[in-house]
Tab-separated table of C-alpha atoms in Angstrom:
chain	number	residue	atom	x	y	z
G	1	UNK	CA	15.725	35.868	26.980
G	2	UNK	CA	15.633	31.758	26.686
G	3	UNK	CA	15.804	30.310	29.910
G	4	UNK	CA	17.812	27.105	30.204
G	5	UNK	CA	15.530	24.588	30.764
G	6	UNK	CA	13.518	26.469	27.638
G	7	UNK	CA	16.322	26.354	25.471
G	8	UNK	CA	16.963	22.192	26.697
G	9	UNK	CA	13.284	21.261	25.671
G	10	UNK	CA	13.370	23.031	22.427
G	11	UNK	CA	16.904	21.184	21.509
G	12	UNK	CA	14.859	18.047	22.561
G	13	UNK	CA	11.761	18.143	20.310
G	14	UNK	CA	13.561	19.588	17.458
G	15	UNK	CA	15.546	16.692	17.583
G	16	UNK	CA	12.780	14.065	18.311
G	17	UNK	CA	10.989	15.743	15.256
G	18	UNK	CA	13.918	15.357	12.854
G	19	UNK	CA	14.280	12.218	13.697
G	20	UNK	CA	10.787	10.860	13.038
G	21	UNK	CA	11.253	12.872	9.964
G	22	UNK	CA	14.392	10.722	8.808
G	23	UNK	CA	12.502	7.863	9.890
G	24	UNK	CA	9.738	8.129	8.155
G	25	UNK	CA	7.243	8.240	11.425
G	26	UNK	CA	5.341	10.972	10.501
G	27	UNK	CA	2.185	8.737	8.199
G	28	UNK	CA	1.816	7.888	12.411
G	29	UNK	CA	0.248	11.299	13.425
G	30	UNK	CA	-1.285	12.564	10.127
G	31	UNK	CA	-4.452	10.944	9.335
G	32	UNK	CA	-4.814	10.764	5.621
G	33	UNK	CA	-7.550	10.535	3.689
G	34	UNK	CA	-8.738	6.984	2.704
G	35	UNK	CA	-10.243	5.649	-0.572
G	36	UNK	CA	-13.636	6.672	-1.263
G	37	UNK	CA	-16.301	4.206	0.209
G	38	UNK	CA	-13.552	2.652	2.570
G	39	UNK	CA	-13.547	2.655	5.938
G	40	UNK	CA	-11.579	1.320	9.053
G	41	UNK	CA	-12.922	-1.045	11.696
G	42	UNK	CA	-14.166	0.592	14.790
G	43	UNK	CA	-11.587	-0.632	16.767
G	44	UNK	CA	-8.313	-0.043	14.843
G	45	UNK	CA	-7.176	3.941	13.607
G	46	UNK	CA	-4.179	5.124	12.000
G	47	UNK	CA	-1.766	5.344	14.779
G	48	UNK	CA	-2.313	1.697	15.990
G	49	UNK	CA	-1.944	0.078	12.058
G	50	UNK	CA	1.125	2.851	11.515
G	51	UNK	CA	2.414	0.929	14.538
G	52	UNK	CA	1.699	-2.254	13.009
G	53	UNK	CA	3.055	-1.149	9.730
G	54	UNK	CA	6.119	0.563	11.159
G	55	UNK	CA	7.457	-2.360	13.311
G	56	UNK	CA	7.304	-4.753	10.144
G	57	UNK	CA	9.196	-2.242	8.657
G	58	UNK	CA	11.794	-2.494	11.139
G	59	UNK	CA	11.761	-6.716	11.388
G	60	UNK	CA	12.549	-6.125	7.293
G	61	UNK	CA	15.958	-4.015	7.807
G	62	UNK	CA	17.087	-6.139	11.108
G	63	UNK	CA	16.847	-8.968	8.967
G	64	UNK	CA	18.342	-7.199	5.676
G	65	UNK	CA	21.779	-8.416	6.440
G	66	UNK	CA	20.753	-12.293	6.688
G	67	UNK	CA	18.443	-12.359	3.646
G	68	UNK	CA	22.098	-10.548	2.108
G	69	UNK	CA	24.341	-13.274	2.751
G	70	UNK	CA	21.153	-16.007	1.730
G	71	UNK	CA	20.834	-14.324	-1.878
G	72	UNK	CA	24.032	-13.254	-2.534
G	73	UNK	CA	24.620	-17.259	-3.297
G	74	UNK	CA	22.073	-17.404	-5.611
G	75	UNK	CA	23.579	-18.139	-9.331
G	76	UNK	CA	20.433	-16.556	-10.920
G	77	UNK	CA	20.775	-12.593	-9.431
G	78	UNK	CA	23.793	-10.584	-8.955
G	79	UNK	CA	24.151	-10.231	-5.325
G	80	UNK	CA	25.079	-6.129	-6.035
G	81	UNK	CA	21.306	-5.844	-7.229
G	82	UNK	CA	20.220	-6.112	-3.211
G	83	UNK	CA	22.301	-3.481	-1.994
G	84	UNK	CA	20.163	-0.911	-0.727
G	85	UNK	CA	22.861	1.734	-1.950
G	86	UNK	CA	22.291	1.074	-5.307
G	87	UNK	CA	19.546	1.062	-7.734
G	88	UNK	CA	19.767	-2.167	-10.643
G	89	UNK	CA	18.106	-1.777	-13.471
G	90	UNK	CA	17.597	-4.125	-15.843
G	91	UNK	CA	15.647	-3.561	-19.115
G	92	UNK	CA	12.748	-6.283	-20.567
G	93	UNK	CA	11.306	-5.918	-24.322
G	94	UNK	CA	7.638	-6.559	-24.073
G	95	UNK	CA	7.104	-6.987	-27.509
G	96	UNK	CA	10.199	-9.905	-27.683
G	97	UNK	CA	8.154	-12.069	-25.564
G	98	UNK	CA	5.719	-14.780	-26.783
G	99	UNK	CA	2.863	-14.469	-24.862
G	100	UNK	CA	2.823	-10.316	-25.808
G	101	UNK	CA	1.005	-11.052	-28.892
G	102	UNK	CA	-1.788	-13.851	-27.245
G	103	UNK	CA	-4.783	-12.477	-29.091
G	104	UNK	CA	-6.645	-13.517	-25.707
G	105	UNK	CA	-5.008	-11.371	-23.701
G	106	UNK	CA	-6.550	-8.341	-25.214
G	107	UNK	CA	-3.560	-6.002	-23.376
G	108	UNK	CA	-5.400	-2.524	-24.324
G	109	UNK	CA	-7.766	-3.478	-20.927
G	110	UNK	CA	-10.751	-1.975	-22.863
G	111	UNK	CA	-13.887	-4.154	-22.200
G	112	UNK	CA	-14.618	-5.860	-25.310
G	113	UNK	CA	-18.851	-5.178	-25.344
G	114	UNK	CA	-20.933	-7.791	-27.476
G	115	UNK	CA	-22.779	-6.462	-30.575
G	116	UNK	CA	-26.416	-6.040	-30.707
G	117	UNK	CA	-28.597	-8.566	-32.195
G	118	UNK	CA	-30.046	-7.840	-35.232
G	119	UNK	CA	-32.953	-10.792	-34.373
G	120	UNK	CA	-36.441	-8.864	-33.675
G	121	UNK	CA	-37.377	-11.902	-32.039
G	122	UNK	CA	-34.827	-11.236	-29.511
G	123	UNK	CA	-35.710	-7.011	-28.782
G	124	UNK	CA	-36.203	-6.798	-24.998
G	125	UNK	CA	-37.374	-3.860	-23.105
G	126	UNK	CA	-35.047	-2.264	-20.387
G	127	UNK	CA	-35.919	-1.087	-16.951
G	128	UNK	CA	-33.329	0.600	-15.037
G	129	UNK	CA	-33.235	0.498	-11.718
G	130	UNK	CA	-33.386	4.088	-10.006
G	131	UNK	CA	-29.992	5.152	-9.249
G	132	UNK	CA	-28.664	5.099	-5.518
G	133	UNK	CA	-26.965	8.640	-4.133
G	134	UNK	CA	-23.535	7.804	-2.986
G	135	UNK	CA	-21.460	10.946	-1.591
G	136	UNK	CA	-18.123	8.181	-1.345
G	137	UNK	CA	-18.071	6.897	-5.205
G	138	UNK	CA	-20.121	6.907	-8.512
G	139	UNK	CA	-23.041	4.773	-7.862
G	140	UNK	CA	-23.754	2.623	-10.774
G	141	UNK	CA	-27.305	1.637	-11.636
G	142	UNK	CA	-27.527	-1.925	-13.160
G	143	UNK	CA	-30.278	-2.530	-16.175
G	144	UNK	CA	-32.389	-5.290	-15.758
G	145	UNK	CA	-34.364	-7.351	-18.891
G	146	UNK	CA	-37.719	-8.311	-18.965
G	147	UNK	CA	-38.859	-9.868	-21.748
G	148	UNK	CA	-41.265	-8.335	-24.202
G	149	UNK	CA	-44.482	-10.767	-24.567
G	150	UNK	CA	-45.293	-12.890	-27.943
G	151	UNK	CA	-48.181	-14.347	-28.948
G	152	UNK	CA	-47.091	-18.394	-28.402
G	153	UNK	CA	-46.325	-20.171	-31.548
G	154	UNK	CA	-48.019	-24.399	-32.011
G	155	UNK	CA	-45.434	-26.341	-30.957
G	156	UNK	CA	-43.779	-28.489	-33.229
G	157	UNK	CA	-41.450	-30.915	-32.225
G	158	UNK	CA	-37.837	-30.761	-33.375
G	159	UNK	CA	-35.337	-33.505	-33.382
G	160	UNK	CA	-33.044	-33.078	-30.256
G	161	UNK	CA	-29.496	-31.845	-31.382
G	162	UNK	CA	-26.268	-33.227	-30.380
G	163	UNK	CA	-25.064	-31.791	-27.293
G	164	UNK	CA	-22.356	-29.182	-27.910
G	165	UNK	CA	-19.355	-27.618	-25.173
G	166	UNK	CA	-20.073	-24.022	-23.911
G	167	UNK	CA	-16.652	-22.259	-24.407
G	168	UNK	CA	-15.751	-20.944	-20.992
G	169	UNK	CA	-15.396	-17.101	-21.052
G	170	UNK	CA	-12.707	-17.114	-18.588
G	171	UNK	CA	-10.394	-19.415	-20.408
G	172	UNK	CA	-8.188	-17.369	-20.916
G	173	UNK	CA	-6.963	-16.294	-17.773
G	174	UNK	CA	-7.543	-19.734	-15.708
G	175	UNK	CA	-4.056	-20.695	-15.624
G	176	UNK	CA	-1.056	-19.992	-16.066
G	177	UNK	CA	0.276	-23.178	-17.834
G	178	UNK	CA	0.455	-21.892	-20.678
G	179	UNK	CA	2.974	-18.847	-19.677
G	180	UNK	CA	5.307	-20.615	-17.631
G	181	UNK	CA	5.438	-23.328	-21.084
G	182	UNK	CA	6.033	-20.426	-23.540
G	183	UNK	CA	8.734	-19.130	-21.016
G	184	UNK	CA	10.268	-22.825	-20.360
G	185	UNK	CA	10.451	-23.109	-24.298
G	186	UNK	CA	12.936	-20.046	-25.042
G	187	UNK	CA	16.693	-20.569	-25.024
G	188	UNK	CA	17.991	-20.849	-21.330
G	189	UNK	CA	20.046	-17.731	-22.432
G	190	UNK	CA	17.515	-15.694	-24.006
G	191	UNK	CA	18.033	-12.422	-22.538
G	192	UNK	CA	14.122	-11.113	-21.329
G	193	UNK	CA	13.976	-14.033	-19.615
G	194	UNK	CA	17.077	-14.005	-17.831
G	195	UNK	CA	16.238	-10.697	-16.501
G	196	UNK	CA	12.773	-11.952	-15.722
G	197	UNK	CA	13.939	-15.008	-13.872
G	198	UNK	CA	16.327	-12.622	-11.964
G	199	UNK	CA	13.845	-10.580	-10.914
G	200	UNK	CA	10.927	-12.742	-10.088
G	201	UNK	CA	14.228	-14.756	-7.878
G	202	UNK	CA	14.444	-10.553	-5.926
G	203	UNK	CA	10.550	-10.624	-5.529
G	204	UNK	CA	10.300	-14.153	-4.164
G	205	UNK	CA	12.718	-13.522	-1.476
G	206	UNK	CA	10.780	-10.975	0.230
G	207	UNK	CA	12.545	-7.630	-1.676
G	208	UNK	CA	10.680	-5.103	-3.363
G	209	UNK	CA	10.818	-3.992	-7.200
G	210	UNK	CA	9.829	-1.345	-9.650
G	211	UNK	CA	7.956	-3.133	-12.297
G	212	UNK	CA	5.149	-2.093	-15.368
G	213	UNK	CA	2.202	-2.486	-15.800
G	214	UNK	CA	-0.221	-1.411	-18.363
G	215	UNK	CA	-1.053	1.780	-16.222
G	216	UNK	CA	1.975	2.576	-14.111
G	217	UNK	CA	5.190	1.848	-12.802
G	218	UNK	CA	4.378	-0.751	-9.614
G	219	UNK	CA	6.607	-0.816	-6.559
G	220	UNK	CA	6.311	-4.632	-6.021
G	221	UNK	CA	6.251	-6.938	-3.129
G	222	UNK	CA	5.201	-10.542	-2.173
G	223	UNK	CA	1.578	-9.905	-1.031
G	224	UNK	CA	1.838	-12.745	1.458
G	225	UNK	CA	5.151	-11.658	3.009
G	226	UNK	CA	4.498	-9.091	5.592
G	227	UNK	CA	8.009	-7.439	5.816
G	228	UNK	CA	7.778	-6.780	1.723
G	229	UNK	CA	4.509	-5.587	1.967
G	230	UNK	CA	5.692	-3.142	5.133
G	231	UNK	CA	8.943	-2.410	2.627
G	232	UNK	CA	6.560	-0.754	-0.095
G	233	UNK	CA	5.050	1.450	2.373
G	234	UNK	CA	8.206	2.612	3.845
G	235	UNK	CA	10.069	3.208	0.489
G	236	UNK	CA	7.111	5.432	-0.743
G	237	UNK	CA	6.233	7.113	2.627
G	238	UNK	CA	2.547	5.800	2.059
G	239	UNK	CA	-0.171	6.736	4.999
G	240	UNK	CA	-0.125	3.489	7.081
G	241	UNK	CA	-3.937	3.196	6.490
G	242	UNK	CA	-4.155	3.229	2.525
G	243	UNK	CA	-4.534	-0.586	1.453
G	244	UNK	CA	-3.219	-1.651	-1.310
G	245	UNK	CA	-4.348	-3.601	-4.429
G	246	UNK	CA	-2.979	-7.450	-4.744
G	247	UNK	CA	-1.751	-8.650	-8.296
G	248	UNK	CA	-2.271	-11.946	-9.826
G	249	UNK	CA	-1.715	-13.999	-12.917
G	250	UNK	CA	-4.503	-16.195	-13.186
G	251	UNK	CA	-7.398	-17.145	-11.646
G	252	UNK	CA	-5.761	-19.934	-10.385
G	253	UNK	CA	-3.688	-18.072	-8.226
G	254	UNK	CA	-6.402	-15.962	-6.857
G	255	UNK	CA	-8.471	-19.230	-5.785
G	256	UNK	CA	-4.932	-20.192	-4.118
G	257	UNK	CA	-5.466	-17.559	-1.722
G	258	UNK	CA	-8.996	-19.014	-0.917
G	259	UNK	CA	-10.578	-22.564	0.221
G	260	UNK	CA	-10.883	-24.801	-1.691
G	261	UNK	CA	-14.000	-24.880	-3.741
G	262	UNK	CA	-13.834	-20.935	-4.172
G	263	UNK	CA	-15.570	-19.488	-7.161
G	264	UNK	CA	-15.518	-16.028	-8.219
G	265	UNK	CA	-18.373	-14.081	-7.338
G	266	UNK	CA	-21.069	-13.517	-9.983
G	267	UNK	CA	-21.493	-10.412	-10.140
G	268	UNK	CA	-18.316	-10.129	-11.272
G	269	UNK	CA	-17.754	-13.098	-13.981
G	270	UNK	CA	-18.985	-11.401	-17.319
G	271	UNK	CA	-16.321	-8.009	-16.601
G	272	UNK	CA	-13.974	-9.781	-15.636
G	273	UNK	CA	-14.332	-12.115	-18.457
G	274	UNK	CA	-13.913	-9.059	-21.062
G	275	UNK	CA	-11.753	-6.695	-18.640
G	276	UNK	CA	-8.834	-8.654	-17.330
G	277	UNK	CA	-6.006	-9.015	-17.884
G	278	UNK	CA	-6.154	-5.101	-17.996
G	279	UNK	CA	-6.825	-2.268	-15.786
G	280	UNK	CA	-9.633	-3.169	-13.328
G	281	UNK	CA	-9.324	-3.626	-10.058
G	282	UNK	CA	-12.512	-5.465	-8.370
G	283	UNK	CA	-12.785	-5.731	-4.642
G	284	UNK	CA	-13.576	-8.908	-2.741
G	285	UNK	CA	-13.635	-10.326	0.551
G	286	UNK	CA	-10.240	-10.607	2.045
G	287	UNK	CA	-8.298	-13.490	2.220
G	288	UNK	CA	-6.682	-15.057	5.548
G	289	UNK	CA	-3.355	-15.568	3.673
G	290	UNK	CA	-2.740	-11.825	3.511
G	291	UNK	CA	-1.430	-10.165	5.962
G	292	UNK	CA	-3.366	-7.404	7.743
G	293	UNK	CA	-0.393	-4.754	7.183
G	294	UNK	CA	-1.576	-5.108	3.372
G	295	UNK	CA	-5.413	-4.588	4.251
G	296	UNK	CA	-4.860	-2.246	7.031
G	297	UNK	CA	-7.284	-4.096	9.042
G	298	UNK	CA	-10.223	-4.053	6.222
G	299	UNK	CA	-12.587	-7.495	5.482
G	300	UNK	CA	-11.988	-6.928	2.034
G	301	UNK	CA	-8.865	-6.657	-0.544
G	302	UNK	CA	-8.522	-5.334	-3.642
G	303	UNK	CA	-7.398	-7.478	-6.470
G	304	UNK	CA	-6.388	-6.872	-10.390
G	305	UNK	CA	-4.663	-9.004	-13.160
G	306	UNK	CA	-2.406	-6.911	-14.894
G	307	UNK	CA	-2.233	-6.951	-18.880
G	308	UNK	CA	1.603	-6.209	-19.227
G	309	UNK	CA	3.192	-8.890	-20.712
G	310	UNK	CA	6.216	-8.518	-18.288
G	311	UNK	CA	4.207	-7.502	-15.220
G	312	UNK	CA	2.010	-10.771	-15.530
G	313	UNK	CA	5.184	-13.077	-16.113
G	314	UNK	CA	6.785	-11.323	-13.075
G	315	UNK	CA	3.895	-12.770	-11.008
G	316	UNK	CA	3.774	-16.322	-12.637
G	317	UNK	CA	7.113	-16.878	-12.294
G	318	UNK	CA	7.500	-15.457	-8.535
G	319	UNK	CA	4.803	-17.874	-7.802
G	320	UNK	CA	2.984	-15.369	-5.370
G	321	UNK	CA	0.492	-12.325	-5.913
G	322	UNK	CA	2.110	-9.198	-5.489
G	323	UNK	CA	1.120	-5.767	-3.884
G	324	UNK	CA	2.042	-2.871	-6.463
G	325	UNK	CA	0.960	0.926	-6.062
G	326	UNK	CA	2.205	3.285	-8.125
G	327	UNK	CA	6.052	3.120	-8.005
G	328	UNK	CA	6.303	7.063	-6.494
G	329	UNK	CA	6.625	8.473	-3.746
G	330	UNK	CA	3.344	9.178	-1.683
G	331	UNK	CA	2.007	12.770	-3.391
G	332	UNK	CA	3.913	12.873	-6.167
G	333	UNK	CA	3.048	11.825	-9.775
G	334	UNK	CA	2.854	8.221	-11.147
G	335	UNK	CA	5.841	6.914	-13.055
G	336	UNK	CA	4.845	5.589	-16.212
G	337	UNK	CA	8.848	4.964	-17.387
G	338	UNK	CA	11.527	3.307	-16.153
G	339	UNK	CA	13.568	6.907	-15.447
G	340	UNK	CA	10.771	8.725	-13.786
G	341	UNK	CA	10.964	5.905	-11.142
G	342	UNK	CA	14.522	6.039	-10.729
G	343	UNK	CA	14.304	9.829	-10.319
G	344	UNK	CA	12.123	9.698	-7.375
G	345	UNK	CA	12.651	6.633	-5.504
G	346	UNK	CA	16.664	6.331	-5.783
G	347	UNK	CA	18.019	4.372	-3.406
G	348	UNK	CA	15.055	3.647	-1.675
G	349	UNK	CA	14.445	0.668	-4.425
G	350	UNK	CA	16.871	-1.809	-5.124
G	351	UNK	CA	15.648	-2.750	-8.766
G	352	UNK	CA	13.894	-1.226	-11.449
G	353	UNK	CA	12.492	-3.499	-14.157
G	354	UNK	CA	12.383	-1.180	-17.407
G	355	UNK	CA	9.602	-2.397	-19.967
G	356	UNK	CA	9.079	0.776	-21.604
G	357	UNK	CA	6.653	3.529	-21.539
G	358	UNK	CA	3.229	2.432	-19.786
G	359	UNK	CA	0.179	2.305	-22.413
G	360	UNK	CA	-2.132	4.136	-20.112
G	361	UNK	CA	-0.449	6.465	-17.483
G	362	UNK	CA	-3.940	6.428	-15.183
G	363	UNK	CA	-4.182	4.184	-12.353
G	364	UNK	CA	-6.693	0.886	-12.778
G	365	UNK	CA	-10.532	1.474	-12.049
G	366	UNK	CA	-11.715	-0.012	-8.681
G	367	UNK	CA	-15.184	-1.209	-8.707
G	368	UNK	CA	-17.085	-2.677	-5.375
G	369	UNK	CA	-19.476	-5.620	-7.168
G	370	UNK	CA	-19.792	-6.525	-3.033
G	371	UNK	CA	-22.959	-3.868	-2.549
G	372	UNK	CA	-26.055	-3.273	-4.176
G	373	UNK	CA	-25.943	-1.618	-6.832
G	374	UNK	CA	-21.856	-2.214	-7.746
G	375	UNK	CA	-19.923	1.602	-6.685
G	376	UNK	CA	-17.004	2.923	-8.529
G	377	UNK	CA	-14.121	3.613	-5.827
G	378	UNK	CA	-11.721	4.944	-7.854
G	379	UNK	CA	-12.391	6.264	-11.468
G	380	UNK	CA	-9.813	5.029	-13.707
G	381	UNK	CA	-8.739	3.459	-17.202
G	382	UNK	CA	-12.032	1.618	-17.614
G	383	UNK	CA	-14.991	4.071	-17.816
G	384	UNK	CA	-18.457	4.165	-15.729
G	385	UNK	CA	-19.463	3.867	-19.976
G	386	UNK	CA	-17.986	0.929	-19.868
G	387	UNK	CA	-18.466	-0.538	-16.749
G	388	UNK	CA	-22.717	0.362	-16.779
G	389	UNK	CA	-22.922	-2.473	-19.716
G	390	UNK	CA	-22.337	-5.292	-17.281
């Protein structure tokens, strides 16, 4: 036998329960595991950033019916592709664009490693550094060169040559001028970049996107715009205290998010140099222009340059770095096509962007250049084999 006032209190946390269920509450109260070698400050925890996260999440759908009636004006996107009831899809060729087959952009990912000299005169001997235990990540031990010692040679002096420009590794990625000129050269109606414009319109007014990349389908929102970024973790049901990584174009836009005078660290030029665009993600200290619900709270962010042809147009042409995990929802498998995201998300994203199958179907490498020596976070595309030449 129930008694009444049993029976009343069961009713009410059943309820209360199913609610938070349907609400997607729940990341509050379960505290999930973060990334290896990440931690949260001492004064903020899971339920206070969930909190954080959730009432974002909550500005976003008040204001869902303004940002309607704003964009449904809007001659470049048909208004039905914001209705959260329905899923648009619209459907990019990579290959059709001009910039897919820049030699420079090296969109395999793989670290291109220098050959060995073949000069005796320039053998070296190596001394690696003893490698450091680390229980979060794969510590990575650094070689350093110290020269092997040669009898010294009369000098004899030689006429001074004619001083010569040092090609700039990073070229390549530095700008991205060049993109937004191929893209401003094609036919108005060309029909990639109508779809493109269209969709870089959706992720410039604060709305969220599936999109490729050269791992996996993204779930993409403006990294500076709070109420997107709270968007992604709502549609996917991610733990409130998982960060997530910020995409850029160019180099250019990643200074944008600094002072001025900012320089990419050191310790990072030469990989970068070889492995972006592609899939490594390095992490660095965190810029004041993004907004803590992206972070969740950390001093550092985690940053990438995609090597998808349509991903890194997306992001040029939106004008704004976008946060993009995996375009699934939180425990299931990555998407790496178009359908697997539509499968599993639904209605919970307004528009897919299908570029085809994704070359890799593994999540980017995250390496920490920050500490001494650098730490894998997250094994990934690019290899510790890879990574241990820099």
């Amino acid at each position: 036998h129930v008694s009444p006032l049993k029976a009343v209190v069961r009713f009410l946390l059943t309820a209360g329960l199913g609610w938070m269920e349907r609400a997607s509450i729940r990341p509050l109260f379960c505290k999930a595991a973060l990334p290896a070698g990440s931690c949260l400050p001492a004064k903020s925890g899971p339920l206070c950033i969930g909190l954080k996260t959730r009432r974002h999440a909550f500005r976003a759908l008040a204001s869902s019916s303004q940002q309607q009636e704003e964009l449904s004006a809007n001659p470049h996107i048909p208004p039905h592709a914001f209705k959260m009831k329905e899923t648009q899809r619209m459907t990019v060729d990579p290959g059709a664009l001009p910039w897919a087959g820049w030699p420079n952009w090296r969109p395999s990912g793989r670290p291109q490693s220098n050959p060995p000299s073949t000069d005796p005169a320039a053998s070296s001997t190596h001394l690696m550094m003893p490698s450091v235990q680390a229980k979060d990540g794969i510590p990575l031990t650094l070689p350093g060169t110290i020269p092997t010692s040669k009898p010294s040679a009369p000098h004899t002096p030689q006429p001074m040559a004619a001083a010569t420009a040092v090609p700039n590794p990073l070229a390549h990625i530095l700008s991205d001028q060049p993109l937004l000129q191929a893209a401003d050269a094609l036919p108005s109606a060309d029909a990639g970049m109508v779809t493109l414009r269209a969709a870089a319109d959706h992720l410039r007014a604060g709305h969220i996107a599936a999109i490729p990349t050269e791992t996996v389908y993204g779930l993409a929102g403006n990294a500076l715009n709070a109420n997107a970024v709270a968007s992604i973790y709502t549609a996917k049901g991610r733990p409130a205290d998982n960060p997530l990584i910020v995409h850029v174009s160019s180099l250019e836009m990643l200074a944008g998010l600094y002072g001025p005078g900012w320089q990419l660290p050191e310790v990072y030029r030469a990989v970068v140099a070889d492995a972006w665009p592609g899939p490594l993600t390095i992490l660095l200290p965190r810029s004041l222009k993004v907004p803590d619900v992206a972070t969740c709270g950390l001093d550092t962010m985690a940053v990438r340059m995609p090597a998808h042809p349509v991903a890194r147009a997306l992001i040029a042409l939106s004008g704004c770095p976008l946060a993009a995990p995996s375009a699934n929802s939180s425990g299931r498998p990555s998407p790496t096509r178009a359908q697997h995201v539509v499968e599993d998300l639904g209605e919970r994203v307004a528009l897919v962007v299908d570029g085809g199958p994704c070359q890799w179907g593994v999540e980017s490498t995250v390496l920490d250049g920050l500490r001494v020596p650098p730490l894998i976070l997250r094994p990934g595309s690019v290899t510790y084999e890879q990574l241990i030449k820099y």
